[in-house]
């Protein structure tokens, strides 16, 4: 298993600002992902964070709005840019310690409220 | 059609009851299947993987029917602590490691 530390756990941000969320894994992992979970909904994949290269975004998500970094195997950041109230959600970091078809582990989530 | 579909419930059952959740998936090439549990305001946590032959872990039994693209989770002797949302999860297309989540089924076990 992997222990994932995600911070901040929650934040309240003004419209038009940005929030950067950090995710630290306690062991080297092959894959890291960022999900969004809107109120009352399930998890939607935003992107796969690739080490040392640009993230791979899912349909409906773009780099300008959700820039992602992954400078090494154990750390990634997600920035939610130019915030609007529609961005209020929970954002979750996920990691897979082994090959592609294993289970994923999750950080504790970041609860973002945009006012 | 959603890639992974679940009945959102809620399922309200008394303690000690047996309850079953179902899930269907659209990608016939999917290879990995999981049930996750998510408590209110918490991150999802793996409950159990689902194997082709079916598998059991204590009071929990998971079944996979590849022909029907159907996954089930059976909970026996429900406890109050089983109250949570249960997420059906399937690996995404290709060998990318991505997981696709169903919308979850909410279970409320009552005394």
mmCIF file of C-alpha atoms in Angstrom:
data_model
loop_
_atom_site.group_PDB
_atom_site.id
_atom_site.type_symbol
_atom_site.label_atom_id
_atom_site.label_comp_id
_atom_site.label_asym_id
_atom_site.label_seq_id
_atom_site.Cartn_x
_atom_site.Cartn_y
_atom_site.Cartn_z
ATOM 1 C CA UNK A 1 0.000 0.000 0.000
ATOM 2 C CA UNK A 2 0.947 3.660 -0.159
ATOM 3 C CA UNK A 3 0.354 6.515 2.246
ATOM 4 C CA UNK A 4 -0.614 9.712 0.487
ATOM 5 C CA UNK A 5 -0.482 13.108 2.137
ATOM 6 C CA UNK A 6 -2.542 15.791 0.474
ATOM 7 C CA UNK A 7 -2.752 19.412 1.483
ATOM 8 C CA UNK A 8 -4.474 21.665 2.122
ATOM 9 C CA UNK A 9 -7.391 19.640 3.426
ATOM 10 C CA UNK A 10 -9.740 22.526 2.764
ATOM 11 C CA UNK A 11 -9.668 26.119 1.579
ATOM 12 C CA UNK A 12 -11.981 28.993 0.829
ATOM 13 C CA UNK A 13 -10.829 31.088 -2.118
ATOM 14 C CA UNK A 14 -11.947 34.236 -3.872
ATOM 15 C CA UNK A 15 -13.146 34.227 -7.465
ATOM 16 C CA UNK A 16 -10.386 34.761 -9.956
ATOM 17 C CA UNK A 17 -7.625 33.461 -7.718
ATOM 18 C CA UNK A 18 -5.884 30.083 -7.924
ATOM 19 C CA UNK A 19 -5.333 27.227 -5.509
ATOM 20 C CA UNK A 20 -2.458 24.776 -5.642
ATOM 21 C CA UNK A 21 -2.924 21.382 -4.047
ATOM 22 C CA UNK A 22 0.049 19.223 -3.115
ATOM 23 C CA UNK A 23 0.249 15.454 -3.001
ATOM 24 C CA UNK A 24 3.133 13.530 -1.444
ATOM 25 C CA UNK A 25 3.408 9.747 -1.573
ATOM 26 C CA UNK A 26 5.539 7.826 0.904
ATOM 27 C CA UNK A 27 6.977 5.485 -1.712
ATOM 28 C CA UNK A 28 7.882 5.609 -5.360
ATOM 29 C CA UNK A 29 4.789 5.020 -7.440
ATOM 30 C CA UNK A 30 4.316 4.379 -11.111
ATOM 31 C CA UNK A 31 1.199 6.444 -11.657
ATOM 32 C CA UNK A 32 -0.443 9.465 -10.094
ATOM 33 C CA UNK A 33 -3.864 10.862 -10.921
ATOM 34 C CA UNK A 34 -6.036 13.797 -10.001
ATOM 35 C CA UNK A 35 -9.806 13.437 -9.553
ATOM 36 C CA UNK A 36 -12.642 15.816 -8.848
ATOM 37 C CA UNK A 37 -15.704 14.892 -6.831
ATOM 38 C CA UNK A 38 -18.525 17.383 -7.036
ATOM 39 C CA UNK A 39 -21.191 17.428 -4.318
ATOM 40 C CA UNK A 40 -23.278 14.277 -4.355
ATOM 41 C CA UNK A 41 -21.403 12.853 -7.334
ATOM 42 C CA UNK A 42 -18.777 10.227 -7.938
ATOM 43 C CA UNK A 43 -15.170 10.762 -8.896
ATOM 44 C CA UNK A 44 -14.261 12.189 -12.282
ATOM 45 C CA UNK A 45 -10.713 11.842 -13.537
ATOM 46 C CA UNK A 46 -9.100 15.175 -14.384
ATOM 47 C CA UNK A 47 -5.712 13.986 -15.601
ATOM 48 C CA UNK A 48 -2.833 11.569 -15.253
ATOM 49 C CA UNK A 49 0.249 13.247 -13.797
ATOM 50 C CA UNK A 50 3.291 12.130 -15.782
ATOM 51 C CA UNK A 51 6.722 12.358 -14.246
ATOM 52 C CA UNK A 52 8.871 14.933 -15.999
ATOM 53 C CA UNK A 53 6.408 15.642 -18.802
ATOM 54 C CA UNK A 54 3.051 17.245 -19.423
ATOM 55 C CA UNK A 55 0.029 15.665 -17.813
ATOM 56 C CA UNK A 56 -2.515 13.726 -19.875
ATOM 57 C CA UNK A 57 -5.896 15.408 -19.566
ATOM 58 C CA UNK A 58 -9.320 13.824 -19.861
ATOM 59 C CA UNK A 59 -12.032 15.222 -22.079
ATOM 60 C CA UNK A 60 -13.391 18.451 -20.663
ATOM 61 C CA UNK A 61 -10.258 19.354 -18.708
ATOM 62 C CA UNK A 62 -7.475 21.589 -20.032
ATOM 63 C CA UNK A 63 -3.999 22.479 -18.927
ATOM 64 C CA UNK A 64 -4.659 26.207 -18.685
ATOM 65 C CA UNK A 65 -7.365 25.627 -16.098
ATOM 66 C CA UNK A 66 -5.758 22.686 -14.279
ATOM 67 C CA UNK A 67 -1.967 22.864 -14.593
ATOM 68 C CA UNK A 68 -0.290 19.826 -13.075
ATOM 69 C CA UNK A 69 3.293 19.172 -12.130
ATOM 70 C CA UNK A 70 5.062 15.948 -11.238
ATOM 71 C CA UNK A 71 8.757 16.661 -10.782
ATOM 72 C CA UNK A 72 9.550 13.227 -9.337
ATOM 73 C CA UNK A 73 7.992 9.849 -8.590
ATOM 74 C CA UNK A 74 6.582 10.813 -5.195
ATOM 75 C CA UNK A 75 5.207 14.343 -5.579
ATOM 76 C CA UNK A 76 2.596 16.118 -7.679
ATOM 77 C CA UNK A 77 0.665 19.364 -7.608
ATOM 78 C CA UNK A 78 -2.646 20.383 -9.126
ATOM 79 C CA UNK A 79 -3.499 24.043 -9.563
ATOM 80 C CA UNK A 80 -7.076 25.124 -10.119
ATOM 81 C CA UNK A 81 -6.795 28.463 -11.898
ATOM 82 C CA UNK A 82 -9.069 31.473 -12.308
ATOM 83 C CA UNK A 83 -11.487 30.105 -9.761
ATOM 84 C CA UNK A 84 -15.246 30.376 -10.113
ATOM 85 C CA UNK A 85 -17.979 29.037 -7.831
ATOM 86 C CA UNK A 86 -18.420 26.077 -10.202
ATOM 87 C CA UNK A 87 -14.955 24.900 -9.167
ATOM 88 C CA UNK A 88 -16.175 24.299 -5.614
ATOM 89 C CA UNK A 89 -15.570 20.610 -5.182
ATOM 90 C CA UNK A 90 -13.389 18.001 -3.556
ATOM 91 C CA UNK A 91 -10.125 17.315 -5.344
ATOM 92 C CA UNK A 92 -8.414 13.984 -4.756
ATOM 93 C CA UNK A 93 -4.921 12.804 -5.506
ATOM 94 C CA UNK A 94 -4.474 9.120 -6.290
ATOM 95 C CA UNK A 95 -1.469 6.848 -6.742
ATOM 96 C CA UNK A 96 -0.826 3.347 -7.961
ATOM 97 C CA UNK A 97 2.257 1.739 -6.479
ATOM 98 C CA UNK A 98 2.577 -1.050 -8.975
ATOM 99 C CA UNK A 99 1.558 -1.965 -12.503
ATOM 100 C CA UNK A 100 -1.390 -0.564 -14.354
ATOM 101 C CA UNK A 101 -4.205 -2.856 -13.270
ATOM 102 C CA UNK A 102 -3.837 -2.690 -9.512
ATOM 103 C CA UNK A 103 -5.938 -0.762 -7.073
ATOM 104 C CA UNK A 104 -5.332 2.911 -6.414
ATOM 105 C CA UNK A 105 -4.831 4.709 -3.115
ATOM 106 C CA UNK A 106 -6.155 8.160 -2.354
ATOM 107 C CA UNK A 107 -5.134 11.231 -0.481
ATOM 108 C CA UNK A 108 -7.511 12.665 2.065
ATOM 109 C CA UNK A 109 -8.910 15.150 -0.429
ATOM 110 C CA UNK A 110 -9.031 18.936 -0.613
ATOM 111 C CA UNK A 111 -12.397 20.559 -0.094
ATOM 112 C CA UNK A 112 -12.434 23.790 -2.096
ATOM 113 C CA UNK A 113 -15.082 26.462 -1.714
ATOM 114 C CA UNK A 114 -15.007 29.429 -4.066
ATOM 115 C CA UNK A 115 -16.777 32.576 -2.921
ATOM 116 C CA UNK B 1 -24.393 5.311 -21.646
ATOM 117 C CA UNK B 2 -22.131 5.743 -18.627
ATOM 118 C CA UNK B 3 -19.014 3.578 -18.551
ATOM 119 C CA UNK B 4 -19.892 2.269 -15.096
ATOM 120 C CA UNK B 5 -23.470 2.287 -13.859
ATOM 121 C CA UNK B 6 -24.812 1.713 -10.381
ATOM 122 C CA UNK B 7 -28.142 2.158 -8.684
ATOM 123 C CA UNK B 8 -27.506 5.158 -6.402
ATOM 124 C CA UNK B 9 -29.992 3.942 -3.798
ATOM 125 C CA UNK B 10 -30.192 4.725 -0.957
ATOM 126 C CA UNK B 11 -30.586 1.249 0.417
ATOM 127 C CA UNK B 12 -32.027 1.370 3.910
ATOM 128 C CA UNK B 13 -31.728 -1.964 5.696
ATOM 129 C CA UNK B 14 -31.960 -3.171 9.295
ATOM 130 C CA UNK B 15 -28.955 -4.523 11.140
ATOM 131 C CA UNK B 16 -28.349 -8.154 10.308
ATOM 132 C CA UNK B 17 -29.879 -7.946 6.844
ATOM 133 C CA UNK B 18 -28.238 -9.159 3.669
ATOM 134 C CA UNK B 19 -27.963 -6.571 0.922
ATOM 135 C CA UNK B 20 -26.676 -6.793 -2.639
ATOM 136 C CA UNK B 21 -25.386 -4.081 -4.950
ATOM 137 C CA UNK B 22 -25.057 -4.409 -8.695
ATOM 138 C CA UNK B 23 -22.966 -2.638 -11.250
ATOM 139 C CA UNK B 24 -22.639 -2.829 -15.039
ATOM 140 C CA UNK B 25 -19.739 -1.661 -17.168
ATOM 141 C CA UNK B 26 -19.571 -0.847 -20.860
ATOM 142 C CA UNK B 27 -16.009 -1.705 -21.849
ATOM 143 C CA UNK B 28 -15.806 -5.425 -22.593
ATOM 144 C CA UNK B 29 -12.002 -5.197 -22.576
ATOM 145 C CA UNK B 30 -11.850 -4.162 -18.912
ATOM 146 C CA UNK B 31 -9.535 -6.356 -16.885
ATOM 147 C CA UNK B 32 -9.626 -5.034 -13.340
ATOM 148 C CA UNK B 33 -12.595 -4.538 -11.086
ATOM 149 C CA UNK B 34 -12.886 -3.194 -7.575
ATOM 150 C CA UNK B 35 -15.331 -2.180 -4.913
ATOM 151 C CA UNK B 36 -14.362 0.906 -2.954
ATOM 152 C CA UNK B 37 -16.032 2.264 0.133
ATOM 153 C CA UNK B 38 -16.393 5.985 0.767
ATOM 154 C CA UNK B 39 -17.525 7.364 4.087
ATOM 155 C CA UNK B 40 -19.040 10.827 4.275
ATOM 156 C CA UNK B 41 -16.397 13.533 3.770
ATOM 157 C CA UNK B 42 -13.625 10.951 3.455
ATOM 158 C CA UNK B 43 -11.547 9.630 0.603
ATOM 159 C CA UNK B 44 -12.465 6.331 -1.104
ATOM 160 C CA UNK B 45 -10.768 3.243 0.272
ATOM 161 C CA UNK B 46 -10.438 -0.148 -1.352
ATOM 162 C CA UNK B 47 -12.937 -2.648 0.011
ATOM 163 C CA UNK B 48 -12.000 -5.538 -2.219
ATOM 164 C CA UNK B 49 -10.826 -6.447 -5.670
ATOM 165 C CA UNK B 50 -13.170 -8.560 -7.789
ATOM 166 C CA UNK B 51 -11.761 -11.714 -9.364
ATOM 167 C CA UNK B 52 -13.205 -13.752 -12.208
ATOM 168 C CA UNK B 53 -13.942 -16.727 -9.964
ATOM 169 C CA UNK B 54 -15.626 -14.563 -7.355
ATOM 170 C CA UNK B 55 -14.124 -13.862 -3.984
ATOM 171 C CA UNK B 56 -15.137 -13.510 -0.390
ATOM 172 C CA UNK B 57 -13.744 -11.493 2.481
ATOM 173 C CA UNK B 58 -15.583 -12.110 5.699
ATOM 174 C CA UNK B 59 -19.138 -10.848 5.311
ATOM 175 C CA UNK B 60 -18.438 -9.467 1.841
ATOM 176 C CA UNK B 61 -18.701 -11.424 -1.407
ATOM 177 C CA UNK B 62 -17.908 -10.051 -4.851
ATOM 178 C CA UNK B 63 -18.902 -11.645 -8.129
ATOM 179 C CA UNK B 64 -17.973 -10.884 -11.724
ATOM 180 C CA UNK B 65 -19.920 -11.914 -14.803
ATOM 181 C CA UNK B 66 -17.851 -11.010 -17.845
ATOM 182 C CA UNK B 67 -20.430 -12.204 -20.355
ATOM 183 C CA UNK B 68 -23.010 -9.809 -18.941
ATOM 184 C CA UNK B 69 -20.437 -7.161 -17.941
ATOM 185 C CA UNK B 70 -21.862 -7.193 -14.464
ATOM 186 C CA UNK B 71 -20.326 -6.970 -10.999
ATOM 187 C CA UNK B 72 -22.010 -7.529 -7.676
ATOM 188 C CA UNK B 73 -21.266 -7.023 -4.000
ATOM 189 C CA UNK B 74 -23.104 -8.951 -1.315
ATOM 190 C CA UNK B 75 -22.964 -7.880 2.324
ATOM 191 C CA UNK B 76 -24.200 -10.365 4.885
ATOM 192 C CA UNK B 77 -25.169 -9.644 8.472
ATOM 193 C CA UNK B 78 -25.093 -5.874 7.951
ATOM 194 C CA UNK B 79 -23.577 -3.751 10.700
ATOM 195 C CA UNK B 80 -24.254 -0.125 11.514
ATOM 196 C CA UNK B 81 -20.649 0.540 10.552
ATOM 197 C CA UNK B 82 -21.330 -0.687 7.014
ATOM 198 C CA UNK B 83 -23.259 2.533 6.341
ATOM 199 C CA UNK B 84 -21.349 4.251 3.546
ATOM 200 C CA UNK B 85 -21.304 4.743 -0.209
ATOM 201 C CA UNK B 86 -20.016 1.779 -2.204
ATOM 202 C CA UNK B 87 -18.273 2.604 -5.463
ATOM 203 C CA UNK B 88 -17.968 0.172 -8.333
ATOM 204 C CA UNK B 89 -14.669 0.767 -10.107
ATOM 205 C CA UNK B 90 -13.350 -0.554 -13.409
ATOM 206 C CA UNK B 91 -10.044 0.061 -15.145
ATOM 207 C CA UNK B 92 -10.260 2.414 -18.124
ATOM 208 C CA UNK B 93 -9.595 1.710 -21.766
ATOM 209 C CA UNK B 94 -6.083 0.675 -22.679
ATOM 210 C CA UNK B 95 -3.294 -0.131 -20.261
ATOM 211 C CA UNK B 96 -3.239 3.371 -18.814
ATOM 212 C CA UNK B 97 -3.924 2.572 -15.180
ATOM 213 C CA UNK B 98 -6.906 4.912 -15.124
ATOM 214 C CA UNK B 99 -9.884 3.908 -13.012
ATOM 215 C CA UNK B 100 -13.477 4.694 -13.904
ATOM 216 C CA UNK B 101 -15.862 5.127 -10.995
ATOM 217 C CA UNK B 102 -19.559 4.441 -10.838
ATOM 218 C CA UNK B 103 -21.677 7.039 -9.108
ATOM 219 C CA UNK B 104 -21.867 4.913 -5.980
ATOM 220 C CA UNK B 105 -24.608 3.177 -4.046
ATOM 221 C CA UNK B 106 -25.485 4.559 -0.645
ATOM 222 C CA UNK B 107 -26.187 2.088 2.155
ATOM 223 C CA UNK B 108 -27.789 3.065 5.434
ATOM 224 C CA UNK B 109 -27.947 0.334 8.047
ATOM 225 C CA UNK B 110 -30.421 1.094 10.800
ATOM 226 C CA UNK B 111 -30.667 -0.388 14.307
#
